[in-house]
PDB file of C-alpha atoms in Angstrom:
ATOM      1  CA  MET A 352     -14.683  -4.386 -13.642  1.00 65.00           C
ATOM      2  CA  ALA A 353     -10.914  -6.284 -13.004  1.00 89.00           C
ATOM      3  CA  LYS A 354     -11.213  -8.043  -9.366  1.00 96.00           C
ATOM      4  CA  ALA A 355     -12.684  -8.773  -6.085  1.00 98.00           C
ATOM      5  CA  LEU A 356     -10.628  -9.943  -3.375  1.00 98.00           C
ATOM      6  CA  VAL A 357     -12.694 -11.573  -1.510  1.00 98.00           C
ATOM      7  CA  VAL A 358     -11.412 -11.907   2.852  1.00 98.00           C
ATOM      8  CA  VAL A 359     -13.372 -14.813   4.374  1.00 98.00           C
ATOM      9  CA  ASP A 360     -14.491 -14.442   8.133  1.00 98.00           C
ATOM     10  CA  MET A 361     -11.547 -13.168   9.516  1.00 98.00           C
ATOM     11  CA  GLN A 362     -12.900 -12.514  12.733  1.00 98.00           C
ATOM     12  CA  ASN A 363     -11.339 -12.726  16.494  1.00 98.00           C
ATOM     13  CA  ASP A 364     -13.197 -16.175  17.465  1.00 98.00           C
ATOM     14  CA  PHE A 365     -11.051 -17.700  14.198  1.00 98.00           C
ATOM     15  CA  VAL A 366      -7.958 -16.340  14.951  1.00 98.00           C
ATOM     16  CA  ASP A 367      -7.340 -16.150  18.962  1.00 97.00           C
ATOM     17  CA  GLY A 368     -10.726 -16.589  19.910  1.00 98.00           C
ATOM     18  CA  ALA A 369     -13.185 -19.917  20.334  1.00 97.00           C
ATOM     19  CA  LEU A 370     -11.801 -21.771  16.877  1.00 98.00           C
ATOM     20  CA  GLY A 371      -8.233 -19.953  16.959  1.00 98.00           C
ATOM     21  CA  THR A 372      -5.543 -21.434  15.843  1.00 98.00           C
ATOM     22  CA  LYS A 373      -1.655 -20.439  15.896  1.00 98.00           C
ATOM     23  CA  GLU A 374      -1.500 -20.853  11.798  1.00 98.00           C
ATOM     24  CA  ALA A 375      -5.155 -18.201  11.704  1.00 98.00           C
ATOM     25  CA  GLN A 376      -2.577 -16.156  13.815  1.00 98.00           C
ATOM     26  CA  GLY A 377       0.728 -16.472  11.582  1.00 98.00           C
ATOM     27  CA  MET A 378      -0.970 -15.325   8.448  1.00 98.00           C
ATOM     28  CA  LEU A 379      -2.534 -12.563   9.913  1.00 98.00           C
ATOM     29  CA  PRO A 380       0.803 -10.540   8.907  1.00 98.00           C
ATOM     30  CA  ARG A 381       0.422 -11.637   5.523  1.00 98.00           C
ATOM     31  CA  LEU A 382      -3.516 -10.461   4.986  1.00 98.00           C
ATOM     32  CA  VAL A 383      -2.656  -7.199   6.632  1.00 98.00           C
ATOM     33  CA  GLU A 384       0.220  -6.692   3.928  1.00 98.00           C
ATOM     34  CA  LYS A 385      -1.902  -8.227   0.811  1.00 98.00           C
ATOM     35  CA  LEU A 386      -4.471  -5.827   1.846  1.00 98.00           C
ATOM     36  CA  LYS A 387      -2.159  -2.922   2.008  1.00 98.00           C
ATOM     37  CA  ASN A 388      -0.279  -2.995  -1.188  1.00 97.00           C
ATOM     38  CA  LEU A 389      -3.886  -3.899  -3.556  1.00 96.00           C
ATOM     39  CA  ASP A 390      -4.363  -3.084  -7.295  1.00 93.00           C
ATOM     40  CA  SER A 391      -6.576   0.231  -7.123  1.00 91.00           C
ATOM     41  CA  ASP A 392      -9.189  -1.224  -9.694  1.00 93.00           C
ATOM     42  CA  THR A 393      -9.527  -4.216  -6.363  1.00 97.00           C
ATOM     43  CA  GLU A 394     -12.903  -3.518  -4.912  1.00 97.00           C
ATOM     44  CA  ILE A 395     -12.452  -5.587  -1.395  1.00 98.00           C
ATOM     45  CA  PHE A 396     -15.650  -7.677   0.064  1.00 98.00           C
ATOM     46  CA  PHE A 397     -15.495  -9.467   3.759  1.00 98.00           C
ATOM     47  CA  THR A 398     -17.723 -12.265   4.448  1.00 98.00           C
ATOM     48  CA  GLN A 399     -18.932 -12.859   8.579  1.00 98.00           C
ATOM     49  CA  ASP A 400     -19.654 -15.810  10.071  1.00 98.00           C
ATOM     50  CA  THR A 401     -22.571 -14.883  12.053  1.00 98.00           C
ATOM     51  CA  HIS A 402     -25.065 -17.118  14.543  1.00 98.00           C
ATOM     52  CA  GLY A 403     -27.627 -16.470  16.926  1.00 98.00           C
ATOM     53  CA  GLU A 404     -27.580 -17.506  20.279  1.00 97.00           C
ATOM     54  CA  ASN A 405     -29.532 -20.295  19.753  1.00 98.00           C
ATOM     55  CA  TYR A 406     -26.469 -21.775  17.726  1.00 98.00           C
ATOM     56  CA  LEU A 407     -25.708 -24.744  19.773  1.00 98.00           C
ATOM     57  CA  GLU A 408     -29.288 -26.022  18.916  1.00 98.00           C
ATOM     58  CA  THR A 409     -28.694 -25.726  14.808  1.00 97.00           C
ATOM     59  CA  GLN A 410     -27.490 -28.726  12.806  1.00 97.00           C
ATOM     60  CA  GLU A 411     -23.583 -26.506  12.514  1.00 97.00           C
ATOM     61  CA  GLY A 412     -23.617 -26.882  16.170  1.00 97.00           C
ATOM     62  CA  LYS A 413     -24.653 -29.871  17.214  1.00 97.00           C
ATOM     63  CA  ASN A 414     -22.240 -31.361  14.340  1.00 97.00           C
ATOM     64  CA  LEU A 415     -19.048 -28.677  16.284  1.00 96.00           C
ATOM     65  CA  PRO A 416     -20.443 -27.970  19.750  1.00 97.00           C
ATOM     66  CA  VAL A 417     -18.572 -24.220  20.224  1.00 97.00           C
ATOM     67  CA  VAL A 418     -20.036 -21.556  20.332  1.00 98.00           C
ATOM     68  CA  HIS A 419     -18.403 -18.974  18.114  1.00 98.00           C
ATOM     69  CA  CYS A 420     -19.311 -16.251  15.807  1.00 98.00           C
ATOM     70  CA  VAL A 421     -22.389 -14.338  17.801  1.00 98.00           C
ATOM     71  CA  LYS A 422     -23.433 -11.495  16.160  1.00 98.00           C
ATOM     72  CA  LYS A 423     -22.739  -8.470  18.046  1.00 98.00           C
ATOM     73  CA  THR A 424     -20.097 -11.034  20.540  1.00 98.00           C
ATOM     74  CA  GLN A 425     -16.068  -9.490  20.399  1.00 98.00           C
ATOM     75  CA  GLY A 426     -15.643 -12.909  18.560  1.00 98.00           C
ATOM     76  CA  TRP A 427     -17.729 -12.114  15.745  1.00 98.00           C
ATOM     77  CA  GLU A 428     -16.364  -9.196  15.319  1.00 98.00           C
ATOM     78  CA  ILE A 429     -13.672  -8.637  12.614  1.00 98.00           C
ATOM     79  CA  VAL A 430      -9.524  -8.941  13.901  1.00 98.00           C
ATOM     80  CA  PRO A 431      -8.799  -5.500  14.835  1.00 98.00           C
ATOM     81  CA  GLU A 432      -5.649  -5.360  12.517  1.00 98.00           C
ATOM     82  CA  LEU A 433      -8.504  -5.474   9.620  1.00 98.00           C
ATOM     83  CA  GLN A 434     -10.336  -3.103  10.422  1.00 97.00           C
ATOM     84  CA  GLU A 435      -9.592   0.067   8.460  1.00 97.00           C
ATOM     85  CA  PHE A 436      -9.975  -2.461   5.265  1.00 98.00           C
ATOM     86  CA  THR A 437     -13.402  -2.981   6.418  1.00 98.00           C
ATOM     87  CA  LYS A 438     -14.039   0.774   5.962  1.00 96.00           C
ATOM     88  CA  LYS A 439     -12.929   0.272   2.360  1.00 94.00           C
ATOM     89  CA  ALA A 440     -14.763  -2.300   1.404  1.00 97.00           C
ATOM     90  CA  LYS A 441     -17.877  -2.600  -1.504  1.00 97.00           C
ATOM     91  CA  ALA A 442     -19.432  -5.090   1.614  1.00 97.00           C
ATOM     92  CA  VAL A 443     -19.053  -6.694   4.582  1.00 98.00           C
ATOM     93  CA  ILE A 444     -21.641 -10.024   4.285  1.00 98.00           C
ATOM     94  CA  GLU A 445     -22.747 -11.977   6.948  1.00 98.00           C
ATOM     95  CA  LYS A 446     -23.570 -15.256   6.434  1.00 98.00           C
ATOM     96  CA  LYS A 447     -24.941 -17.853   8.650  1.00 96.00           C
ATOM     97  CA  THR A 448     -23.675 -20.752   7.033  1.00 94.00           C
ATOM     98  CA  PHE A 449     -20.317 -22.080   5.670  1.00 97.00           C
ATOM     99  CA  GLY A 450     -20.941 -20.446   1.645  1.00 97.00           C
ATOM    100  CA  SER A 451     -22.176 -17.262   1.459  1.00 98.00           C
ATOM    101  CA  THR A 452     -25.577 -16.500  -1.254  1.00 95.00           C
ATOM    102  CA  ARG A 453     -25.454 -13.152  -1.625  1.00 96.00           C
ATOM    103  CA  LEU A 454     -21.919 -13.505  -3.086  1.00 96.00           C
ATOM    104  CA  PRO A 455     -22.214 -14.623  -6.542  1.00 96.00           C
ATOM    105  CA  THR A 456     -24.738 -11.468  -6.929  1.00 95.00           C
ATOM    106  CA  LEU A 457     -22.582  -9.276  -5.827  1.00 96.00           C
ATOM    107  CA  LEU A 458     -19.331 -10.626  -7.842  1.00 95.00           C
ATOM    108  CA  LYS A 459     -20.794 -11.605 -11.358  1.00 91.00           C
ATOM    109  CA  PRO A 460     -19.569  -8.147 -12.706  1.00 89.00           C
ATOM    110  CA  TYR A 461     -15.697  -9.086 -12.081  1.00 95.00           C
ATOM    111  CA  GLU A 462     -13.091 -10.851 -14.349  1.00 93.00           C
ATOM    112  CA  GLU A 463     -11.040 -12.494 -11.224  1.00 96.00           C
ATOM    113  CA  VAL A 464     -12.036 -13.025  -7.131  1.00 98.00           C
ATOM    114  CA  GLU A 465      -9.132 -14.203  -4.594  1.00 98.00           C
ATOM    115  CA  PHE A 466     -10.543 -15.890  -2.078  1.00 98.00           C
ATOM    116  CA  VAL A 467      -8.111 -15.104   1.284  1.00 98.00           C
ATOM    117  CA  GLY A 468      -9.221 -16.101   4.882  1.00 98.00           C
ATOM    118  CA  LEU A 469     -10.723 -18.629   7.131  1.00 98.00           C
ATOM    119  CA  CYS A 470     -10.877 -21.742   7.061  1.00 98.00           C
ATOM    120  CA  THR A 471      -9.474 -22.744   3.644  1.00 98.00           C
ATOM    121  CA  ASP A 472     -11.327 -26.584   4.447  1.00 98.00           C
ATOM    122  CA  ILE A 473     -14.369 -25.248   5.716  1.00 98.00           C
ATOM    123  CA  CYS A 474     -15.426 -21.405   3.963  1.00 98.00           C
ATOM    124  CA  VAL A 475     -13.176 -20.752   1.905  1.00 98.00           C
ATOM    125  CA  ILE A 476     -13.684 -23.562  -0.428  1.00 98.00           C
ATOM    126  CA  SER A 477     -16.939 -23.054   0.043  1.00 98.00           C
ATOM    127  CA  ASN A 478     -17.580 -19.845  -0.826  1.00 98.00           C
ATOM    128  CA  ALA A 479     -14.793 -20.747  -3.589  1.00 98.00           C
ATOM    129  CA  LEU A 480     -17.275 -23.288  -5.469  1.00 98.00           C
ATOM    130  CA  LEU A 481     -20.390 -21.834  -4.981  1.00 98.00           C
ATOM    131  CA  LEU A 482     -19.426 -19.113  -7.144  1.00 97.00           C
ATOM    132  CA  LYS A 483     -17.161 -21.208  -9.492  1.00 97.00           C
ATOM    133  CA  ALA A 484     -20.486 -23.466  -9.870  1.00 96.00           C
ATOM    134  CA  PHE A 485     -22.220 -20.055 -10.704  1.00 96.00           C
ATOM    135  CA  TYR A 486     -19.749 -19.078 -12.662  1.00 95.00           C
ATOM    136  CA  PRO A 487     -17.615 -21.441 -14.344  1.00 95.00           C
ATOM    137  CA  GLU A 488     -16.061 -19.226 -16.950  1.00 95.00           C
ATOM    138  CA  GLN A 489     -14.783 -16.536 -14.144  1.00 95.00           C
ATOM    139  CA  LYS A 490     -11.210 -16.443 -12.618  1.00 97.00           C
ATOM    140  CA  ILE A 491     -11.256 -17.788  -9.277  1.00 98.00           C
ATOM    141  CA  SER A 492      -8.023 -18.024  -7.293  1.00 98.00           C
ATOM    142  CA  VAL A 493      -6.696 -18.415  -3.750  1.00 98.00           C
ATOM    143  CA  ASP A 494      -4.047 -17.393  -2.243  1.00 98.00           C
ATOM    144  CA  ALA A 495      -2.758 -19.659  -0.142  1.00 98.00           C
ATOM    145  CA  SER A 496      -0.074 -17.994   1.868  1.00 98.00           C
ATOM    146  CA  CYS A 497      -3.393 -15.285   3.073  1.00 98.00           C
ATOM    147  CA  CYS A 498      -5.433 -18.105   4.404  1.00 98.00           C
ATOM    148  CA  ALA A 499      -5.033 -21.020   6.766  1.00 98.00           C
ATOM    149  CA  GLY A 500      -7.116 -24.365   7.760  1.00 98.00           C
ATOM    150  CA  VAL A 501      -8.422 -26.130  10.669  1.00 97.00           C
ATOM    151  CA  THR A 502      -5.111 -28.315  10.748  1.00 97.00           C
ATOM    152  CA  PRO A 503      -2.051 -27.770   8.497  1.00 97.00           C
ATOM    153  CA  GLU A 504      -3.367 -30.783   6.722  1.00 98.00           C
ATOM    154  CA  SER A 505      -6.536 -30.048   5.544  1.00 98.00           C
ATOM    155  CA  HIS A 506      -5.311 -26.584   4.676  1.00 98.00           C
ATOM    156  CA  LEU A 507      -3.534 -28.206   2.184  1.00 98.00           C
ATOM    157  CA  ASN A 508      -6.468 -30.800   1.298  1.00 98.00           C
ATOM    158  CA  ALA A 509      -8.816 -27.815   0.130  1.00 98.00           C
ATOM    159  CA  LEU A 510      -6.477 -26.365  -2.045  1.00 98.00           C
ATOM    160  CA  ALA A 511      -5.846 -29.478  -3.838  1.00 98.00           C
ATOM    161  CA  ALA A 512      -9.817 -29.393  -4.074  1.00 98.00           C
ATOM    162  CA  MET A 513      -9.849 -26.339  -5.347  1.00 98.00           C
ATOM    163  CA  LYS A 514      -7.545 -26.956  -7.525  1.00 98.00           C
ATOM    164  CA  MET A 515      -9.228 -29.552  -9.208  1.00 98.00           C
ATOM    165  CA  CYS A 516     -12.308 -27.729  -9.527  1.00 98.00           C
ATOM    166  CA  GLN A 517     -10.511 -25.196 -11.467  1.00 97.00           C
ATOM    167  CA  CYS A 518      -9.201 -22.287  -9.021  1.00 98.00           C
ATOM    168  CA  SER A 519      -6.054 -21.315  -9.475  1.00 98.00           C
ATOM    169  CA  ILE A 520      -3.865 -21.483  -6.393  1.00 98.00           C
ATOM    170  CA  LYS A 521      -1.393 -18.767  -5.556  1.00 97.00           C
ATOM    171  CA  GLY A 522       1.384 -18.513  -2.726  1.00 93.00           C
ATOM    172  CA  GLU A 523       1.575 -21.870  -2.175  1.00 87.00           C
ATOM    173  CA  LYS A 524       4.896 -22.987  -0.574  1.00 74.00           C
TER     174      LYS A 524
END
């Protein structure tokens, strides 16, 4: 199979909700355009950060005490602008932590896996490097123009780290 595109955590809470940023909001139209113009041989996967009501009692919640992406809430949902693409997705994968342990089994047959989404410096990097660890010969790429980090600086740091780990970075300014 040719290519997979993984859309990481494009949920309301990360765009304009509890942990939203102007960078995430600004990136969204570019991502919509990218998805509209995908090659027909590219299969789409979405990840969805998923927490329970006990989020603040978890290790993540203690380190990041901002309740977000609680399952079945509006903040947990994929942003409205991308809903039409979730219907075309090969899978929408709920994940309880930064990296999805399910992704490597789903993405093994692809020649290239490209990552986009949020946050570059947490979940995008976690998933890209997790996949690189499982399949060191698989081409892993990140479209920097369709990602946003917690801050612009941490976004750039994450891109640099992924580049050092032999991920191809596209769309850099």
